[in-house]
Amino acid sequence: MKAIRTDQRISAPVDHLVTYKDVVFTSGLLEGRTSYQGPPTPERDAAWEDLYSFGASRIPQSSARKLANQTLPIPDDPGYYIVELNVFHQLHCLNMLRLRLYSTEEYEMDHPTMGSQHLEHCMDAIRQSLMCSADTAPHSWAWDESTQRAKVVAGVLHTCKDFDAIRDWARQNEAGYFNTSRRGDDVI
């Protein structure tokens, strides 16, 4: 991972919304399974889509000027620029890997998002994001009487950014259809 030194923290258009909350993760095993686990169903797919389906967001020029990287104006929305928060890209990628895991007829392997190149991109994007965020919550261990072995305890407390507040912002600032075939003049 390439590190670039800067004198200031990278700005994001949701920085003012970021709060932290304590969350106990589930194990994802046995009784700890979540509504996001298992083979594709209409309900499960809808739950995944609800995490990120609004896509790109629009930000005002004043916010675009604070970004570390340039972004394009929205051609049909003067004064607004296009961004996508990385968390929503990562969730899209994770969902593509989930769908590939189950490879049902509904999700044909020749679909453009199911190709090896896209899935490798997704896997590496998630790897980089995990390394960047580096969740350091320690997993503890407990003695399991039934197996007479020490086992890791996955249900431990983590301090997390409030995802719901960030998702609400993204929904409120949804860019809608973005014409990718036309470049705006005022790149920031």
Coordinates of N, CA and C in Angstrom, one line a residue:
M1 N 0.9 -1.2 0.0 CA 0.0 0.0 0.0 C 0.9 1.2 0.0
K2 N 0.7 2.1 -0.9 CA 1.5 3.3 -1.1 C 1.0 4.4 -0.1
A3 N 1.9 4.9 0.7 CA 1.6 6.0 1.7 C 2.1 7.3 1.2
I4 N 1.2 8.3 1.2 CA 1.6 9.6 0.8 C 1.5 10.5 2.1
R5 N 2.6 11.2 2.4 CA 2.6 12.1 3.6 C 1.9 13.4 3.2
T6 N 1.1 13.8 4.1 CA 0.5 15.2 4.0 C 0.5 15.9 5.3
D7 N 0.5 17.2 5.3 CA 0.5 17.9 6.5 C -0.9 18.0 7.2
Q8 N -1.9 17.7 6.4 CA -3.2 17.8 7.0 C -4.0 16.5 6.7
R9 N -5.0 16.3 7.5 CA -5.9 15.1 7.4 C -6.7 15.3 6.1
I10 N -6.9 14.1 5.4 CA -7.7 14.2 4.2 C -9.2 14.5 4.5
S11 N -9.7 15.4 3.8 CA -11.1 15.8 4.0 C -12.1 14.9 3.3
A12 N -13.2 14.6 3.9 CA -14.3 13.9 3.3 C -15.6 14.7 3.5
P13 N -16.5 14.7 2.6 CA -17.7 15.5 2.7 C -18.6 15.2 3.9
V14 N -18.4 14.0 4.5 CA -19.2 13.7 5.7 C -18.5 13.8 7.0
D15 N -17.3 14.4 7.0 CA -16.5 14.5 8.2 C -17.4 15.1 9.4
H16 N -18.2 16.1 9.1 CA -19.0 16.7 10.1 C -20.1 15.8 10.7
L17 N -20.3 14.7 10.0 CA -21.3 13.8 10.5 C -20.7 12.6 11.3
V18 N -19.5 12.4 11.2 CA -18.8 11.2 11.7 C -18.9 11.3 13.3
T19 N -19.6 10.3 13.8 CA -19.6 10.1 15.2 C -19.3 8.6 15.4
Y20 N -19.0 8.2 16.6 CA -18.6 6.8 16.9 C -19.6 6.2 17.8
K21 N -19.8 4.9 17.6 CA -20.7 4.2 18.5 C -20.0 2.8 18.8
D22 N -20.3 2.3 19.9 CA -19.8 0.9 20.3 C -20.8 -0.1 19.8
V23 N -20.2 -1.1 19.1 CA -21.0 -2.2 18.4 C -20.4 -3.5 18.8
V24 N -21.2 -4.5 19.2 CA -20.7 -5.8 19.4 C -21.0 -6.6 18.1
F25 N -19.9 -7.1 17.5 CA -20.0 -7.8 16.2 C -20.6 -9.2 16.5
T26 N -21.3 -9.8 15.6 CA -21.8 -11.1 15.7 C -20.8 -12.1 15.2
S27 N -20.9 -13.3 15.6 CA -19.9 -14.3 15.1 C -20.1 -14.7 13.6
G28 N -21.3 -14.6 13.2 CA -21.7 -15.1 11.8 C -21.8 -16.6 11.8
L29 N -21.7 -17.2 12.9 CA -21.8 -18.7 13.0 C -23.0 -19.1 13.9
L30 N -23.6 -20.2 13.5 CA -24.8 -20.8 14.3 C -25.8 -19.7 14.6
E31 N -26.0 -19.4 15.9 CA -27.1 -18.5 16.3 C -26.6 -17.0 16.0
G32 N -25.4 -16.8 15.6 CA -24.9 -15.5 15.4 C -25.0 -15.1 13.9
R33 N -25.7 -15.8 13.1 CA -25.9 -15.5 11.7 C -26.7 -14.2 11.5
T34 N -26.4 -13.5 10.5 CA -27.2 -12.2 10.2 C -28.0 -12.3 9.0
S35 N -28.9 -11.3 8.8 CA -29.8 -11.3 7.6 C -29.0 -11.2 6.3
Y36 N -27.7 -10.9 6.4 CA -26.9 -10.7 5.2 C -26.2 -12.0 4.7
Q37 N -26.3 -13.1 5.5 CA -25.7 -14.3 5.2 C -26.6 -15.3 4.5
G38 N -26.0 -16.2 3.7 CA -26.8 -17.2 3.1 C -27.0 -17.0 1.6
P39 N -27.6 -17.9 0.9 CA -27.7 -17.8 -0.5 C -28.6 -16.7 -0.9
P40 N -28.5 -16.2 -2.1 CA -29.4 -15.1 -2.6 C -30.8 -15.4 -2.5
T41 N -31.6 -14.5 -1.9 CA -33.0 -14.5 -1.9 C -33.5 -13.1 -2.2
P42 N -34.7 -12.8 -2.6 CA -35.1 -11.4 -2.8 C -34.9 -10.6 -1.6
E43 N -35.3 -11.1 -0.4 CA -35.2 -10.4 0.8 C -33.7 -10.1 1.2
R44 N -32.8 -11.1 1.0 CA -31.4 -10.9 1.3 C -30.8 -9.9 0.4
D45 N -31.1 -10.1 -0.9 CA -30.6 -9.2 -1.9 C -31.0 -7.7 -1.7
A46 N -32.2 -7.5 -1.2 CA -32.7 -6.2 -0.9 C -32.0 -5.6 0.3
A47 N -31.7 -6.5 1.3 CA -30.9 -6.0 2.4 C -29.6 -5.5 2.0
W48 N -28.9 -6.3 1.2 CA -27.6 -5.9 0.7 C -27.7 -4.6 -0.1
E49 N -28.6 -4.5 -1.0 CA -28.8 -3.3 -1.9 C -29.1 -2.1 -1.1
D50 N -29.8 -2.2 0.0 CA -30.1 -1.1 0.9 C -28.9 -0.5 1.5
L51 N -27.8 -1.3 1.6 CA -26.6 -0.7 2.2 C -25.9 0.3 1.3
Y52 N -26.0 0.2 -0.1 CA -25.2 1.0 -1.0 C -25.9 1.4 -2.3
S53 N -27.1 1.0 -2.5 CA -27.7 1.1 -3.9 C -27.9 2.5 -4.4
F54 N -27.7 3.5 -3.6 CA -27.9 4.9 -4.0 C -26.7 5.4 -4.8
G55 N -25.6 4.8 -4.7 CA -24.4 5.1 -5.6 C -23.7 6.4 -5.2
A56 N -23.4 7.1 -6.3 CA -22.6 8.4 -6.2 C -23.4 9.5 -5.5
S57 N -22.7 10.4 -4.9 CA -23.3 11.6 -4.2 C -22.9 12.9 -4.9
R58 N -23.7 13.9 -4.6 CA -23.4 15.2 -5.1 C -22.9 16.1 -4.0
I59 N -21.9 16.9 -4.2 CA -21.4 17.8 -3.1 C -21.3 19.1 -3.8
P60 N -21.4 20.2 -2.9 CA -21.3 21.5 -3.5 C -19.8 21.8 -3.8
Q61 N -19.6 22.8 -4.6 CA -18.2 23.2 -5.0 C -17.3 23.5 -3.8
S62 N -17.9 24.1 -2.7 CA -17.1 24.4 -1.5 C -16.6 23.1 -0.9
S63 N -17.3 22.1 -0.9 CA -16.8 20.8 -0.4 C -15.8 20.1 -1.3
A64 N -16.1 20.3 -2.6 CA -15.2 19.7 -3.7 C -13.8 20.3 -3.6
R65 N -13.7 21.6 -3.3 CA -12.4 22.3 -3.1 C -11.6 21.7 -2.0
K66 N -12.2 21.1 -1.0 CA -11.5 20.6 0.2 C -11.0 19.2 -0.1
L67 N -11.4 18.5 -1.1 CA -10.9 17.1 -1.4 C -9.5 17.1 -1.7
A68 N -8.8 16.0 -1.4 CA -7.4 15.7 -1.7 C -7.2 15.4 -3.2
N69 N -8.2 14.9 -3.8 CA -8.2 14.5 -5.2 C -9.2 15.3 -6.0
Q70 N -8.9 15.6 -7.2 CA -9.9 16.4 -8.0 C -11.1 15.5 -8.4
T71 N -12.2 16.2 -8.6 CA -13.4 15.5 -9.0 C -14.1 16.3 -10.1
L72 N -15.0 15.7 -10.8 CA -15.7 16.4 -11.9 C -17.0 17.0 -11.4
P73 N -17.4 18.1 -12.1 CA -18.7 18.7 -11.9 C -19.8 17.8 -12.5
I74 N -20.9 18.0 -12.0 CA -22.1 17.3 -12.6 C -22.6 18.2 -13.7
P75 N -22.5 17.8 -14.9 CA -22.8 18.6 -16.1 C -24.2 19.3 -16.0
D76 N -25.2 18.6 -15.6 CA -26.6 19.2 -15.5 C -27.0 19.7 -14.2
D77 N -26.0 19.9 -13.3 CA -26.3 20.3 -11.9 C -25.2 21.4 -11.5
P78 N -25.3 22.6 -12.0 CA -24.3 23.6 -11.8 C -24.0 23.8 -10.3
G79 N -22.7 23.9 -10.0 CA -22.2 24.1 -8.7 C -22.1 22.9 -7.9
Y80 N -22.4 21.7 -8.4 CA -22.3 20.4 -7.7 C -21.3 19.5 -8.4
Y81 N -20.6 18.7 -7.6 CA -19.6 17.8 -8.0 C -19.9 16.4 -7.6
I82 N -19.3 15.4 -8.3 CA -19.6 14.0 -8.1 C -18.6 13.3 -7.2
V83 N -19.0 12.6 -6.2 CA -18.1 11.7 -5.4 C -18.8 10.4 -5.0
E84 N -18.1 9.4 -4.7 CA -18.6 8.2 -4.1 C -17.8 7.9 -2.9
L85 N -18.5 7.7 -1.7 CA -17.8 7.4 -0.5 C -17.3 5.9 -0.6
N86 N -16.0 5.7 -0.3 CA -15.4 4.4 -0.5 C -16.2 3.3 0.2
V87 N -16.8 3.5 1.4 CA -17.5 2.5 2.1 C -18.6 1.8 1.2
F88 N -19.2 2.6 0.3 CA -20.3 2.1 -0.5 C -19.7 1.3 -1.7
H89 N -18.5 1.7 -2.2 CA -17.9 0.8 -3.2 C -17.5 -0.5 -2.6
Q90 N -16.9 -0.5 -1.3 CA -16.5 -1.7 -0.7 C -17.7 -2.6 -0.5
L91 N -18.8 -2.1 -0.1 CA -20.0 -2.9 0.1 C -20.5 -3.5 -1.2
H92 N -20.5 -2.7 -2.2 CA -20.8 -3.3 -3.6 C -19.9 -4.5 -3.9
C93 N -18.6 -4.3 -3.7 CA -17.6 -5.3 -4.0 C -17.9 -6.6 -3.1
L94 N -18.1 -6.4 -1.9 CA -18.4 -7.5 -1.0 C -19.6 -8.3 -1.5
N95 N -20.6 -7.5 -1.9 CA -21.9 -8.2 -2.4 C -21.6 -9.0 -3.7
M96 N -20.7 -8.4 -4.6 CA -20.4 -9.2 -5.8 C -19.7 -10.5 -5.4
L97 N -18.8 -10.5 -4.4 CA -18.1 -11.7 -4.0 C -19.1 -12.7 -3.4
R98 N -20.1 -12.1 -2.6 CA -21.2 -13.0 -2.0 C -22.0 -13.7 -3.1
L99 N -22.4 -12.9 -4.2 CA -23.1 -13.5 -5.2 C -22.4 -14.5 -6.0
R100 N -21.1 -14.3 -6.2 CA -20.2 -15.2 -6.9 C -20.1 -16.5 -6.1
L101 N -20.0 -16.4 -4.8 CA -19.9 -17.5 -3.9 C -21.1 -18.5 -4.2
Y102 N -22.3 -18.0 -4.4 CA -23.4 -18.8 -4.6 C -23.7 -19.1 -6.1
S103 N -23.3 -18.3 -7.0 CA -23.4 -18.5 -8.4 C -24.6 -19.2 -8.9
T104 N -25.8 -18.6 -8.6 CA -27.0 -19.2 -9.0 C -27.3 -18.8 -10.5
E105 N -28.3 -19.4 -11.1 CA -28.7 -19.0 -12.4 C -29.1 -17.5 -12.6
E106 N -29.6 -17.0 -11.5 CA -30.0 -15.6 -11.5 C -28.8 -14.7 -11.7
Y107 N -27.7 -15.1 -11.2 CA -26.4 -14.3 -11.3 C -25.5 -15.1 -12.2
E108 N -25.7 -15.0 -13.4 CA -24.9 -15.7 -14.4 C -23.4 -15.3 -14.3
M109 N -22.5 -16.3 -14.5 CA -21.1 -16.0 -14.5 C -20.6 -15.1 -15.6
D110 N -21.3 -15.0 -16.7 CA -20.9 -14.1 -17.7 C -21.3 -12.7 -17.6
H111 N -22.0 -12.4 -16.4 CA -22.4 -11.0 -16.2 C -21.2 -10.2 -15.9
P112 N -21.1 -9.0 -16.5 CA -19.9 -8.2 -16.4 C -19.3 -8.0 -15.0
T113 N -20.2 -7.9 -13.9 CA -19.7 -7.8 -12.6 C -19.2 -9.1 -12.0
M114 N -19.4 -10.2 -12.6 CA -19.0 -11.5 -12.1 C -17.7 -12.0 -12.7
G115 N -17.1 -11.2 -13.6 CA -15.9 -11.7 -14.3 C -14.7 -11.6 -13.3
S116 N -13.7 -12.5 -13.5 CA -12.5 -12.6 -12.6 C -11.8 -11.2 -12.4
Q117 N -11.7 -10.4 -13.5 CA -11.0 -9.2 -13.3 C -11.7 -8.2 -12.3
H118 N -13.1 -8.1 -12.5 CA -13.8 -7.3 -11.6 C -13.8 -7.8 -10.1
L119 N -13.9 -9.1 -10.0 CA -13.9 -9.7 -8.6 C -12.5 -9.6 -8.0
E120 N -11.5 -9.7 -8.8 CA -10.1 -9.5 -8.2 C -10.0 -8.1 -7.8
H121 N -10.5 -7.2 -8.6 CA -10.5 -5.7 -8.2 C -11.2 -5.6 -6.9
C122 N -12.4 -6.2 -6.7 CA -13.2 -6.1 -5.5 C -12.4 -6.6 -4.3
M123 N -11.8 -7.8 -4.5 CA -11.1 -8.4 -3.4 C -10.0 -7.5 -2.9
D124 N -9.2 -7.0 -3.9 CA -8.1 -6.1 -3.5 C -8.6 -4.8 -2.9
A125 N -9.7 -4.3 -3.4 CA -10.2 -3.0 -2.8 C -10.6 -3.2 -1.4
I126 N -11.2 -4.4 -1.1 CA -11.6 -4.7 0.3 C -10.4 -4.9 1.2
R127 N -9.4 -5.6 0.6 CA -8.1 -5.8 1.4 C -7.5 -4.4 1.8
Q128 N -7.4 -3.5 0.8 CA -6.8 -2.2 1.0 C -7.6 -1.4 2.1
S129 N -8.9 -1.5 2.0 CA -9.8 -0.8 2.9 C -9.6 -1.4 4.3
L130 N -9.6 -2.7 4.4 CA -9.4 -3.3 5.8 C -8.0 -2.9 6.4
M131 N -7.0 -2.9 5.5 CA -5.7 -2.4 6.0 C -5.7 -1.0 6.4
C132 N -6.4 -0.2 5.7 CA -6.5 1.3 5.9 C -7.2 1.5 7.3
S133 N -8.4 0.9 7.4 CA -9.2 1.2 8.6 C -8.6 0.4 9.8
A134 N -8.0 -0.7 9.6 CA -7.3 -1.5 10.7 C -8.0 -1.5 12.0
D135 N -9.1 -2.2 12.0 CA -9.9 -2.4 13.2 C -9.1 -3.2 14.2
T136 N -8.7 -2.5 15.3 CA -7.8 -3.1 16.3 C -8.5 -3.6 17.6
A137 N -9.9 -3.8 17.5 CA -10.6 -4.4 18.6 C -10.1 -5.8 18.9
P138 N -9.6 -6.0 20.1 CA -9.1 -7.4 20.4 C -10.1 -8.4 20.6
H139 N -10.0 -9.6 19.9 CA -10.8 -10.7 20.1 C -10.3 -11.5 21.3
S140 N -11.1 -11.7 22.3 CA -10.7 -12.5 23.4 C -10.9 -14.0 23.2
W141 N -10.5 -14.8 24.1 CA -10.6 -16.2 24.1 C -11.4 -16.7 25.3
A142 N -12.1 -17.8 25.1 CA -12.8 -18.3 26.3 C -12.8 -19.9 26.2
W143 N -12.9 -20.5 27.4 CA -12.9 -21.9 27.4 C -14.3 -22.4 27.1
D144 N -14.3 -23.4 26.2 CA -15.6 -24.0 25.8 C -15.6 -25.4 26.4
E145 N -16.5 -25.5 27.4 CA -16.6 -26.8 28.2 C -17.0 -27.9 27.3
S146 N -17.9 -27.7 26.3 CA -18.4 -28.8 25.5 C -17.3 -29.4 24.6
T147 N -16.4 -28.6 24.2 CA -15.3 -29.2 23.3 C -14.0 -29.3 24.1
Q148 N -14.0 -28.8 25.3 CA -12.7 -28.8 26.1 C -11.6 -28.2 25.4
R149 N -11.9 -27.0 24.8 CA -10.9 -26.3 24.0 C -11.1 -24.8 24.2
A150 N -10.0 -24.0 24.1 CA -10.1 -22.6 24.1 C -10.5 -22.1 22.7
K151 N -11.5 -21.2 22.6 CA -12.0 -20.7 21.3 C -12.0 -19.2 21.3
V152 N -11.8 -18.6 20.1 CA -11.9 -17.2 20.0 C -13.3 -16.7 20.2
V153 N -13.5 -15.6 20.8 CA -14.8 -15.0 21.0 C -15.0 -13.9 20.0
A154 N -15.9 -14.0 19.0 CA -16.1 -13.0 18.0 C -17.0 -11.9 18.4
G155 N -17.9 -12.2 19.4 CA -18.8 -11.1 19.8 C -18.2 -10.2 20.8
V156 N -17.2 -9.4 20.3 CA -16.6 -8.4 21.2 C -17.0 -7.0 20.8
L157 N -16.7 -6.1 21.7 CA -17.1 -4.7 21.4 C -16.1 -4.0 20.5
H158 N -16.6 -3.3 19.5 CA -15.8 -2.5 18.6 C -16.3 -1.0 18.6
T159 N -15.4 -0.1 18.4 CA -15.9 1.3 18.3 C -15.9 1.6 16.8
C160 N -17.1 2.0 16.3 CA -17.3 2.1 14.8 C -17.8 3.5 14.5
K161 N -17.5 3.9 13.3 CA -18.2 5.1 12.8 C -19.7 4.8 12.6
D162 N -20.5 5.8 12.8 CA -22.0 5.5 12.7 C -22.4 5.4 11.3
F163 N -22.4 4.2 10.8 CA -22.7 3.9 9.4 C -24.1 4.5 9.0
D164 N -25.1 4.4 9.8 CA -26.4 4.8 9.5 C -26.4 6.3 9.2
A165 N -25.7 7.1 9.9 CA -25.6 8.6 9.7 C -24.9 8.8 8.3
I166 N -23.9 8.1 8.0 CA -23.2 8.3 6.7 C -24.1 7.8 5.6
R167 N -24.8 6.7 5.7 CA -25.7 6.2 4.7 C -26.9 7.2 4.5
D168 N -27.4 7.8 5.6 CA -28.4 8.8 5.4 C -28.0 10.0 4.6
W169 N -26.7 10.4 4.9 CA -26.2 11.6 4.1 C -26.1 11.2 2.7
A170 N -25.6 10.0 2.3 CA -25.5 9.6 1.0 C -26.8 9.5 0.2
R171 N -27.8 9.0 0.9 CA -29.2 9.0 0.3 C -29.7 10.4 0.1
Q172 N -29.5 11.3 1.0 CA -29.9 12.7 0.9 C -29.2 13.4 -0.2
N173 N -28.0 13.0 -0.5 CA -27.2 13.7 -1.5 C -26.9 12.9 -2.8
E174 N -27.9 11.9 -3.0 CA -27.7 11.1 -4.2 C -27.7 11.9 -5.4
A175 N -26.7 11.6 -6.3 CA -26.5 12.3 -7.5 C -27.4 11.9 -8.6
G176 N -28.1 10.7 -8.5 CA -28.9 10.2 -9.5 C -28.1 9.8 -10.7
Y177 N -28.7 9.9 -11.9 CA -27.9 9.5 -13.1 C -26.8 10.5 -13.4
F178 N -25.6 10.0 -13.5 CA -24.5 10.9 -13.8 C -24.0 10.6 -15.2
N179 N -24.0 11.6 -16.1 CA -23.7 11.4 -17.5 C -22.1 11.3 -17.6
T180 N -21.7 10.0 -17.7 CA -20.2 9.8 -17.7 C -19.6 10.0 -19.1
S181 N -20.5 10.3 -20.1 CA -19.9 10.6 -21.4 C -19.7 12.0 -21.7
R182 N -19.9 12.9 -20.7 CA -19.6 14.3 -20.9 C -18.8 14.8 -19.7
R183 N -17.7 15.5 -20.0 CA -16.9 16.0 -19.0 C -17.3 17.5 -18.7
G184 N -17.4 17.8 -17.4 CA -17.7 19.2 -17.1 C -16.5 20.0 -17.2
D185 N -16.7 21.3 -17.3 CA -15.5 22.2 -17.6 C -14.8 22.6 -16.3
D186 N -15.4 22.6 -15.2 CA -14.8 23.1 -14.0 C -14.3 22.0 -13.0
V187 N -13.3 21.3 -13.4 CA -12.7 20.2 -12.6 C -12.1 20.8 -11.3
I188 N -12.4 20.2 -10.2 CA -11.8 20.7 -8.9 C -11.1 19.5 -8.3

